[in-house]
XYZ file of C-alpha atoms in Angstrom:
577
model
C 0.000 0.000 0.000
C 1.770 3.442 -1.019
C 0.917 6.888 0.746
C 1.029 9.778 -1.039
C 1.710 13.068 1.007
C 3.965 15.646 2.425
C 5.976 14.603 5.703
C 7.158 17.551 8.195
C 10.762 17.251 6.904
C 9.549 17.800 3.929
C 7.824 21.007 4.858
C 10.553 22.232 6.949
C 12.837 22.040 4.213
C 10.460 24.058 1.778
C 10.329 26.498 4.051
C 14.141 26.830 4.821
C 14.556 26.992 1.200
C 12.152 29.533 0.446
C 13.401 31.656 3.807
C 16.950 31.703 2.119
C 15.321 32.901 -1.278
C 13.980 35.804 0.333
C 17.006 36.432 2.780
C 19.162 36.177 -0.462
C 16.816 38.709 -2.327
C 16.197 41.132 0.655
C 20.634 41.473 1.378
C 20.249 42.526 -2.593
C 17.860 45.040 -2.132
C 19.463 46.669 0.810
C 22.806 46.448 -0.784
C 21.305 48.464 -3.767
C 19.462 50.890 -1.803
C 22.599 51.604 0.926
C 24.990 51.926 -2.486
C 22.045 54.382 -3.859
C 22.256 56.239 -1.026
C 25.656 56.439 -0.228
C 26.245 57.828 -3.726
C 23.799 60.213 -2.845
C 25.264 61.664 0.552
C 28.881 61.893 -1.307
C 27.945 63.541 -4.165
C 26.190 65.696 -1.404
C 29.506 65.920 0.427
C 31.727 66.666 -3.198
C 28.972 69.550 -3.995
C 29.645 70.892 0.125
C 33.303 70.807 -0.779
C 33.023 72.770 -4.267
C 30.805 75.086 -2.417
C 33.230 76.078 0.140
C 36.226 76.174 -2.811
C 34.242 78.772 -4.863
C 34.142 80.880 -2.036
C 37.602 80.735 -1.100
C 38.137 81.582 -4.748
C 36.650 84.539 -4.876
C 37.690 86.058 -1.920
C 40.685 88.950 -1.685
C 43.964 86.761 -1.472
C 44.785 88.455 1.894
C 41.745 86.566 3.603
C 42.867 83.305 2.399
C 43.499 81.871 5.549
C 41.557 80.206 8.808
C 40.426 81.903 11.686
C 43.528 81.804 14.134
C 45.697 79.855 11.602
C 48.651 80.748 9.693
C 48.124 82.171 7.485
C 45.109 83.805 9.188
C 42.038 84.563 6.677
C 38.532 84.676 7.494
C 37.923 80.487 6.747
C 36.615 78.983 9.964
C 38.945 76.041 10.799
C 35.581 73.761 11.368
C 32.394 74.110 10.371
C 29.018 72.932 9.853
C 27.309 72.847 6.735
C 23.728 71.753 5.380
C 23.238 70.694 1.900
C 20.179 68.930 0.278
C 18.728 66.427 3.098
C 22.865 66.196 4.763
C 24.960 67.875 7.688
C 28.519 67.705 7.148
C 31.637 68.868 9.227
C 33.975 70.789 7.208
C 37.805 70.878 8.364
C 39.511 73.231 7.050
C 43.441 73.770 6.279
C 45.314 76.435 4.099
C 49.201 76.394 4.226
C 51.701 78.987 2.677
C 53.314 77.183 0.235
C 56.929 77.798 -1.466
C 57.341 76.254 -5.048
C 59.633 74.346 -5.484
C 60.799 75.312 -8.303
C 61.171 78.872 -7.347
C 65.131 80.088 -7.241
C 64.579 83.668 -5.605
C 67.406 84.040 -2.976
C 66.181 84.607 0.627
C 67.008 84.026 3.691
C 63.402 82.242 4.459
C 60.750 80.554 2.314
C 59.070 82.517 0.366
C 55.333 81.855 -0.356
C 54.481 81.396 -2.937
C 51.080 80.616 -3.496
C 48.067 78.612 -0.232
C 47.023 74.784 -0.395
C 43.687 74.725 0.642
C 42.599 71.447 1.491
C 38.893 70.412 2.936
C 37.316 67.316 4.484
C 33.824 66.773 4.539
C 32.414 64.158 6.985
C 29.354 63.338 8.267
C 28.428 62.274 12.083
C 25.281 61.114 11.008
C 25.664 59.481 8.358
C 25.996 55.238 7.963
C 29.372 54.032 6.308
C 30.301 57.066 5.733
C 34.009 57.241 4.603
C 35.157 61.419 4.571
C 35.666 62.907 1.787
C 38.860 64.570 1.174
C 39.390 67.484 -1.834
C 42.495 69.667 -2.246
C 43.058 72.907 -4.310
C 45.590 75.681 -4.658
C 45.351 79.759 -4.914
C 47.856 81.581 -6.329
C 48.255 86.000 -5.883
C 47.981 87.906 -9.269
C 51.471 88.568 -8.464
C 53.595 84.876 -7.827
C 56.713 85.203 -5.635
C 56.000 88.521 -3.578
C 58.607 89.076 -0.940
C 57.225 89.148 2.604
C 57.847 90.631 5.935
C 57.169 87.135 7.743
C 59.114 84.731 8.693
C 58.193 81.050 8.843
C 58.185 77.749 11.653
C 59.448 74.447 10.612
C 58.606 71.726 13.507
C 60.612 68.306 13.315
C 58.737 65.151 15.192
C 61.110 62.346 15.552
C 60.771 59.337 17.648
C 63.608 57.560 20.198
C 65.961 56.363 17.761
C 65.556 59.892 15.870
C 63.111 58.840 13.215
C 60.450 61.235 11.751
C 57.270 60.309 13.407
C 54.548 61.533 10.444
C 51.018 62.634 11.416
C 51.806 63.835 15.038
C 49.386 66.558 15.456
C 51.204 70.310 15.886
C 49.232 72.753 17.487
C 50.745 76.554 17.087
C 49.317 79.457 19.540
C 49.848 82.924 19.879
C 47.722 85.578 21.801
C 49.993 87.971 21.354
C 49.874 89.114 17.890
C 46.559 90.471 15.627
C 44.627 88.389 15.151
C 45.526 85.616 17.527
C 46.893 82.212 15.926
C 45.523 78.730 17.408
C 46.326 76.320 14.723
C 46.764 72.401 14.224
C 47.884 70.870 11.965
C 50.033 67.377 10.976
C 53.882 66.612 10.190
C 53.924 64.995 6.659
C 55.448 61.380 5.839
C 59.041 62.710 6.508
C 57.802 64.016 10.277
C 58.003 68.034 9.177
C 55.402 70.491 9.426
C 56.549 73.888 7.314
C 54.984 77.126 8.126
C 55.491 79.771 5.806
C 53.906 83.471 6.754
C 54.217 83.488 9.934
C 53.857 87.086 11.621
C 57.125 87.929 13.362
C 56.598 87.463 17.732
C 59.310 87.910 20.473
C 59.142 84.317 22.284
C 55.281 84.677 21.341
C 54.626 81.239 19.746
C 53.552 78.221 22.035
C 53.907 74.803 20.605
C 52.788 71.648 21.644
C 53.259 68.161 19.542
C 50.889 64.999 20.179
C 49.789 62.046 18.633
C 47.312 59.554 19.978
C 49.285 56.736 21.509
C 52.302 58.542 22.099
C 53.967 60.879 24.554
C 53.998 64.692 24.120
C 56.220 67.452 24.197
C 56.088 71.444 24.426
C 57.269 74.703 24.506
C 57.205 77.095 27.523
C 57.024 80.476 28.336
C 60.466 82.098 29.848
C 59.607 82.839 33.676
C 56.846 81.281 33.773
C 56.109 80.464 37.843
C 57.131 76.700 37.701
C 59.151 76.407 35.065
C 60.865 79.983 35.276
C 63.893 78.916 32.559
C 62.198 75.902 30.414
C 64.327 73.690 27.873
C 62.606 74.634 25.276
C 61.350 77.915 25.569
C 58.329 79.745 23.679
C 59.449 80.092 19.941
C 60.561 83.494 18.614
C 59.782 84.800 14.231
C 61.969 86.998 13.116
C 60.833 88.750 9.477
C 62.587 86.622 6.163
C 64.087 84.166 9.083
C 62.978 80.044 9.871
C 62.866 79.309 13.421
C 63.395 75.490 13.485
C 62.572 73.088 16.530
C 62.496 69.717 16.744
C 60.346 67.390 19.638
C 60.955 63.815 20.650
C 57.787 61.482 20.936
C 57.499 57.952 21.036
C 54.808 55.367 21.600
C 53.566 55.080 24.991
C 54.517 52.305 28.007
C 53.475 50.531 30.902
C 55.301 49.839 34.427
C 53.710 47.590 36.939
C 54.943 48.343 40.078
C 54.473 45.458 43.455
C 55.749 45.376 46.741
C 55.853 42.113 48.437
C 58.885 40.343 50.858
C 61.708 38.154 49.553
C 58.980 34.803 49.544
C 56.720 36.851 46.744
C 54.109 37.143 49.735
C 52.290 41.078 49.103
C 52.498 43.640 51.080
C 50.151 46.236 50.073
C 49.565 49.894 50.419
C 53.012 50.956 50.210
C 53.278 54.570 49.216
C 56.664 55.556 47.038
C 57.268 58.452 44.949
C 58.675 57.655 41.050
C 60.395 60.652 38.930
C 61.849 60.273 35.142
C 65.134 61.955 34.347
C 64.333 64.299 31.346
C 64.006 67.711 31.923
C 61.726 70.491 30.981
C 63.538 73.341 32.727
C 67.127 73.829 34.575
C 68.173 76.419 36.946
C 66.256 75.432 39.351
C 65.892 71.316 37.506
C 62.207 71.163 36.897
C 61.585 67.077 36.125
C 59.080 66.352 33.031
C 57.479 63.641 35.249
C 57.772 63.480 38.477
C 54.730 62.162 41.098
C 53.845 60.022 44.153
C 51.695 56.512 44.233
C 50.666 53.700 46.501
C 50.200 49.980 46.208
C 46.791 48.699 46.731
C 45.856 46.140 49.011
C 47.074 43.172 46.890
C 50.435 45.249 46.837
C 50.401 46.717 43.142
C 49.983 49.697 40.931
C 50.233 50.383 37.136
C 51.163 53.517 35.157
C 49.697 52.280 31.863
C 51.004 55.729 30.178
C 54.604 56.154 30.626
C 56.945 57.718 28.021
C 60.736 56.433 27.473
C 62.769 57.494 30.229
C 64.681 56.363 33.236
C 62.744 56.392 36.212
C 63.923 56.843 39.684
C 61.908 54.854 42.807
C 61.960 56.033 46.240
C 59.866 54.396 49.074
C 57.912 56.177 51.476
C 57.115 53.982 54.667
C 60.084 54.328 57.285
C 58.567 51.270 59.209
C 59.825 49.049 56.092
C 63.351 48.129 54.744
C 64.271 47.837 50.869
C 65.535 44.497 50.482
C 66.457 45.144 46.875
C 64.603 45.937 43.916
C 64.205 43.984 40.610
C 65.528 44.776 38.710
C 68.096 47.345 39.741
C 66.769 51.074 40.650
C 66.296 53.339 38.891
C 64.846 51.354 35.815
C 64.979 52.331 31.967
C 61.790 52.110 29.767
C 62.057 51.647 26.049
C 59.166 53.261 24.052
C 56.019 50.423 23.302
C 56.729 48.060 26.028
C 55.544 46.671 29.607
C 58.008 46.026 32.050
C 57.429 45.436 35.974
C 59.295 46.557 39.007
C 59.373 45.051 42.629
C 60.149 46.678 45.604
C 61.269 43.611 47.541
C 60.882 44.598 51.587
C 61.308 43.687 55.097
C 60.564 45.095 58.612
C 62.795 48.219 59.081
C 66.189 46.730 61.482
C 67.891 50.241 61.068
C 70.719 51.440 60.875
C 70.797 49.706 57.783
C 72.967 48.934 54.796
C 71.802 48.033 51.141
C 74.692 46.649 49.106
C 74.426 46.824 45.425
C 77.430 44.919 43.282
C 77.471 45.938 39.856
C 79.818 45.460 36.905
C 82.324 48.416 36.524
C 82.336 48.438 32.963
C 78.901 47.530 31.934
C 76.653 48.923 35.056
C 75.214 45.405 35.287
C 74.392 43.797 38.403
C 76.593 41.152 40.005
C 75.018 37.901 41.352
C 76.414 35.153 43.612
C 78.910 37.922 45.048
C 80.123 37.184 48.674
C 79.641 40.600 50.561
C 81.190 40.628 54.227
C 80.738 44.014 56.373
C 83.250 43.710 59.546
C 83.180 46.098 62.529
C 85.764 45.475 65.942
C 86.597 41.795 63.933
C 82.806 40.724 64.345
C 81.874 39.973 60.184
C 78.416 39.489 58.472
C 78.524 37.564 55.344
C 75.750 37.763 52.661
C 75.522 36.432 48.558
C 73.649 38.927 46.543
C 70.757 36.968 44.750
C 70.399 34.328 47.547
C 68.094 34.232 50.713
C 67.154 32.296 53.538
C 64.193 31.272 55.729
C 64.511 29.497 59.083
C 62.433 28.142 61.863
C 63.526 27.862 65.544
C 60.084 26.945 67.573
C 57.548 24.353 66.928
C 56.209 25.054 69.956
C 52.998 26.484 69.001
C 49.933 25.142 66.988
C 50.828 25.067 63.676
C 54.379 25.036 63.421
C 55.001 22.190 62.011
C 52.668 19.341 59.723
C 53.067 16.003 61.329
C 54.990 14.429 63.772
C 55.753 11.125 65.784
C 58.173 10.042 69.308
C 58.984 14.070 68.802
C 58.413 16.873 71.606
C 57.493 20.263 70.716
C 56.496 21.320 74.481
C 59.398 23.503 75.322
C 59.830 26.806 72.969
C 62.911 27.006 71.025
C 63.926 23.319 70.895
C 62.773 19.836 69.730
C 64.177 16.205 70.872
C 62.744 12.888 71.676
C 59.596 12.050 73.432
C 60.283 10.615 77.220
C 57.828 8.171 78.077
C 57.901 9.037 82.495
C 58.941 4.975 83.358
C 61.009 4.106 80.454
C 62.858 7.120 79.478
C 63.088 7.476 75.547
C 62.276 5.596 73.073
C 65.321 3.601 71.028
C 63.472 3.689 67.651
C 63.248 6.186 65.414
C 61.340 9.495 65.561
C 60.410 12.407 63.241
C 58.858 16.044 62.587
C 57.852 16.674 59.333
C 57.803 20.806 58.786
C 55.092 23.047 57.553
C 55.327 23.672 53.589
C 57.860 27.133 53.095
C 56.647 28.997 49.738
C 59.801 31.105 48.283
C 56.910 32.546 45.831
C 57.821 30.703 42.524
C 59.160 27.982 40.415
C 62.460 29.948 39.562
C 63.852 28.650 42.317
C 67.474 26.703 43.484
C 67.433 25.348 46.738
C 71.222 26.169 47.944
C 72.320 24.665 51.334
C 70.443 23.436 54.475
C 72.272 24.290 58.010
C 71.063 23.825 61.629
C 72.105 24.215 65.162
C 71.833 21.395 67.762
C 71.572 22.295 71.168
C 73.062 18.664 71.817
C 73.705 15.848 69.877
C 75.354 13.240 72.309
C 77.746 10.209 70.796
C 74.623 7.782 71.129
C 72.291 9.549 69.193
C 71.312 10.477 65.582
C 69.616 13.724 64.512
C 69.394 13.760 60.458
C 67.270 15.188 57.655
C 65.626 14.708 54.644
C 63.706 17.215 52.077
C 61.465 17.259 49.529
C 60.348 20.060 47.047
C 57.396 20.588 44.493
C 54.905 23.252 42.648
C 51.765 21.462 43.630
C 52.378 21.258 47.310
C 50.961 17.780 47.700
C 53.551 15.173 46.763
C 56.524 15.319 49.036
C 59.184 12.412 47.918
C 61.809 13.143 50.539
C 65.430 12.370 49.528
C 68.848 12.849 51.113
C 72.022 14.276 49.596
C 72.128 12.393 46.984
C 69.088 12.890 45.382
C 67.518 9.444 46.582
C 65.643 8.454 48.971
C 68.189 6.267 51.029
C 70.277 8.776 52.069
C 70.443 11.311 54.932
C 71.561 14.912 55.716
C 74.074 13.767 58.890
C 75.627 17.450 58.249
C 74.875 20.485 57.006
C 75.921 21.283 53.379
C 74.389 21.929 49.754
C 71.156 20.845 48.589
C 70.526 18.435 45.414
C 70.108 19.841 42.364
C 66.846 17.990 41.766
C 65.114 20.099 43.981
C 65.651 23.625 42.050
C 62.563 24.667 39.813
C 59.964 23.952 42.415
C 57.902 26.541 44.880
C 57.750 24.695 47.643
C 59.532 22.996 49.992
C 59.832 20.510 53.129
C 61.995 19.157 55.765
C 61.567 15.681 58.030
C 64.290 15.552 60.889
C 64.411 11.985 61.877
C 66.398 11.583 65.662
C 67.201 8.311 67.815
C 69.067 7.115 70.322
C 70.754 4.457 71.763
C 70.565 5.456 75.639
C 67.158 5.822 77.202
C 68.442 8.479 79.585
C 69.491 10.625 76.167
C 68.094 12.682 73.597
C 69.304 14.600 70.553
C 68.089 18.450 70.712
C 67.413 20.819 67.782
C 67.622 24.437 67.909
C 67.137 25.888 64.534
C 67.391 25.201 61.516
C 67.952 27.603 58.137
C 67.744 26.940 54.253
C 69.640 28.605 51.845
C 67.547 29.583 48.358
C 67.277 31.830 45.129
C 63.877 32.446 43.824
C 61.756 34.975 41.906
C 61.641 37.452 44.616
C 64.831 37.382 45.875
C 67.018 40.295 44.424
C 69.638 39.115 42.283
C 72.153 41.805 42.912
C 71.631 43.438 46.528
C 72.143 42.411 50.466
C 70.584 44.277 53.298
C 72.670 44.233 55.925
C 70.158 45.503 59.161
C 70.612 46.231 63.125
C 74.151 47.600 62.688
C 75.579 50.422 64.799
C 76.384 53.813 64.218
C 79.821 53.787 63.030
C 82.564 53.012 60.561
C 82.706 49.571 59.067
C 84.785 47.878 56.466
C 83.387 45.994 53.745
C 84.580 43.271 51.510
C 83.330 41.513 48.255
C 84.296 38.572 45.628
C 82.665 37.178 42.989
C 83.000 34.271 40.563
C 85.421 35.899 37.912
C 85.545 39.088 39.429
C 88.853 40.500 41.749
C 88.290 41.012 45.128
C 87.570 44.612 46.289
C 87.136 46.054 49.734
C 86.528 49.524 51.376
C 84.952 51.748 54.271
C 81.650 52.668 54.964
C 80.415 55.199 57.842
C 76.932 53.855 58.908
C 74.552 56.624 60.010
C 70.657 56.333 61.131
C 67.721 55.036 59.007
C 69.045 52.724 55.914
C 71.239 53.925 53.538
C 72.614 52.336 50.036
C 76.120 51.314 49.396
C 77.117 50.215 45.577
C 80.725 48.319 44.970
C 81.852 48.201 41.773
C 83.464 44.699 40.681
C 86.219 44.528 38.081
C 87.039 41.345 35.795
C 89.663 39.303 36.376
């Protein structure tokens, strides 16, 4: 038996077909009618244009100009205009212009004849793409000789490139009428002015360009900036007063403050200045301001130009560790660097020891500073640090344990049962996970102090290091897991590139009436946050001290400080060997 019919696949197909017919044929229609209209508003736009052309045309060559531009004419710099069923903005530029061509000796550019050049755009208008039309108009008379002078501004960028399209702006209340012009560099970063009325230090310029930094001029004793760099340009009649600004592309610097274990510490307040100058006599700084961390213990300046920035901290109850990288920092145009104030509790008088390179500047890492005073020495490596514990008394301290006592503050041994003295097997701690705040991280030597290790005991370690802070594999000095720390010395190389890390003392004895003791115990490490160039040396006195520092490949070089109050910086240049 057959049926005849329609199914509903069937009918939603038919109608998906006949929905894409109609899609198709409707994106056709508005195609046409947008193109229709879109020839319509720009031949709206071209007729706007011609409008405003005719009427330059025809007015006195003298008034050839915009309102407050050079040269100055009665052409408003912006307008708007109706025409038909349109509104368009018309931007307006006219330019003295010297022909090339033209061999008349003078001392300044001559002009010529104006370049008038007109954009039309419109705000309300869909798709609209400006339109852009440019005309000349000559005098009856070509070449007339001129009382002016003229302004030719240079942009360049870092490396002394021409920066094109950075927008000039020229002003001038002094003369009549009053000049407030902007315009654009061309493609080889110039912008010529040609006309311009002669003013004594009368002409302001400032140079911009979206995405980059700016520069100006200044007036001459002007209250904060009483003898500026680049003072307030001066047009002398037939003469071309030249000046050239420096922009480049804009930067970012995220600034944290945190300890030597990456571990925040927020709302720090610091000042930051650059080094270039707008003024001298008294040194007035381009950029110069003050800024706090927040709570999470960082800041950005997403708009900083190329410079080198100095970084001073402001809280007197905290130390500078170091910085990273060194202070003050250098920013290259178009990038994003970061910068770390690295700090501790203030333990003043203090002494921050930089080690740098004396022929490159560069930091030195891995170089053994020693500060003596009355033949008592500190020793320090730049770019290592430690952490330590010496109680696992309280709640807390310390993740597992078994046979171990942690009663008495300041020292762990054995676990005395009261009839049978202690235990002959062997007992252990296992310490609470230290974070050094990342996985660039070497793990350099492990040291403690017993308060008494007697011949018939055993007091040894084992560690373990990871980035998950779950799987602890504890191994000895060897790297496996059959071996023991029985003294203190360097770590295994297997442990570096990890964030965390653990210790398990293991202690014994072989006389129930004795006990091993442990005091302390510190580990020696290099990590993200610890500075790779700098040692604080903290608590000292008041007084003279010598210092003394080596490094791998580097002679040996030693001196005399005079420590005074507060913390104060120290920098010792290494030479190669």
């Amino acid at each position: 038996m057959s049926r005849k019919g329609t199914t509903l696949i069937d009918l939603v197909m038919s109608i998906a077909i006949i929905a894409l017919l109609f899609g198709g044929v409707y994106l056709v229609y508005f195609s046409i009618e947008t193109a229709i209209a879109n020839v319509s508003v720009r031949a709206a736009a071209t007729q706007a244009i011609n409008n405003e052309i005719e009427l330059i045309r025809n007015l006195p060559y003298a008034s050839v100009g915009t309102v407050s531009g050079i040269p100055n004419g009665v052409i408003p710099q912006s307008q708007t205009v109706t025409q038909g069923n349109f509104t368009f903005t018309l931007q307006t530029t006219i330019l003295n212009i010297q022909d090339p061509y033209d061999t008349s000796p003078s001392s300044s550019p001559v002009a010529d004849y104006k370049l008038v050049d007109i954009t039309a755009s419109c705000p309300l208008c869909t798709r609209f793409i400006p339109i852009e039309i440019t005309t000349t108009v000559a005098p009856s008379l070509l070449a007339q000789g001129t009382v002016y002078g003229s302004i030719f501004v240079y942009a360049i960028d870092a490396n002394g490139q021409p920066v094109s399209n950075a927008n000039i702006q020229i002003v001038n209340a002094s003369v009549t009428p009053s000049i407030n012009l902007t315009d654009t560099t061309n493609a080889s970063g110039v912008l010529k002015l040609i006309g311009v009325p002669t003013s004594s230090q009368g002409y302001q310029i400032f140079a911009s360009k979206a995405g980059y930094s700016s520069a100006q001029t200044y007036p001459v004793g002007g209250a904060s900036n009483p003898n500026p760099v680049q003072p307030n340009i001066t047009v002398a009649s037939q003469t071309v007063s030249n000046l050239t600004f420096a922009i480049d592309r804009m930067s970012s610097l995220a600034i944290s403050t945190a300890n030597n274990r990456c571990q925040a510490i927020g709302n720090e307040s610091f000042s930051i200045a650059g080094a270039k100058l707008i003024g001298t006599g008294p040194d007035v700084l381009k950029f110069s301001t003050s800024s706090k961390t927040n709570a999470s213990g960082t800041v950005n300046f997403s708009s900083l130009e190329w410079d080198t920035y100095s970084l001073a901290l402001s809280d007197a109850g905290k130390d500078v560790v170091g910085t990273i990288p060194l202070n003050p920092i250098t920013i290259n145009p178009s990038t994003s660097q970061t910068f770390a104030f690295i700090l501790q509790g203030a333990a003043d008088p203090s002494l921050l020891v930089t080690t740098e390179d004396s022929a490159t500047g560069a930091g030195v890492t891995n170089a053994q500073v020693t500060l003596t005073r009355n033949s008592v020495s500190q020793m320090q490596v730049t770019g290592q640090a430690t952490f330590s514990q010496t109680d696992w008394s309280a709640s807390g301290t310390y993740s597992s344990a078994s046979g171990i006592d942690t009663s008495q503050a300041g020292v762990i041994g054995l676990l005395a049962n009261a009839t049978s003295g202690y235990a002959t097997t062997t007992s252990w701690l296992v310490s609470n996970t230290f974070d050094v705040g990342g996985s660039s991280s070497t793990f350099n030597t492990i040291t403690w102090s017993p308060a008494s290790e007697p011949t018939s005991t055993m007091l040894q370690f084992q560690v373990a290091a990871n980035n998950d802070n779950a799987t602890w594999n504890f191994i000895g000095p060897d790297g496996s897991a059959g071996t023991f720390f029985t003294a203190t010395g360097s770590l295994p190389a297997a442990l570096s590139g990890n964030r965390y890390f653990r210790y398990k003392v293991y202690m014994s004895t072989g006389d129930a009436s004795t006990t091993p003791q442990l005091t302390g115990l510190t580990v020696n490490f290099t990590a993200n946050c610890v500075p790779p160039y700098q040692v604080l040396f903290g608590n000292l006195a008041q007084a003279n001290y010598s210092y003394d520092a080596i490094a791998p490949n580097y002679n040996e070089t030693s001196g005399t400080v005079l420590i005074g109050s507060g913390s104060q910086p120290l920098v010792i240049t290494l030479t190669h060997q």
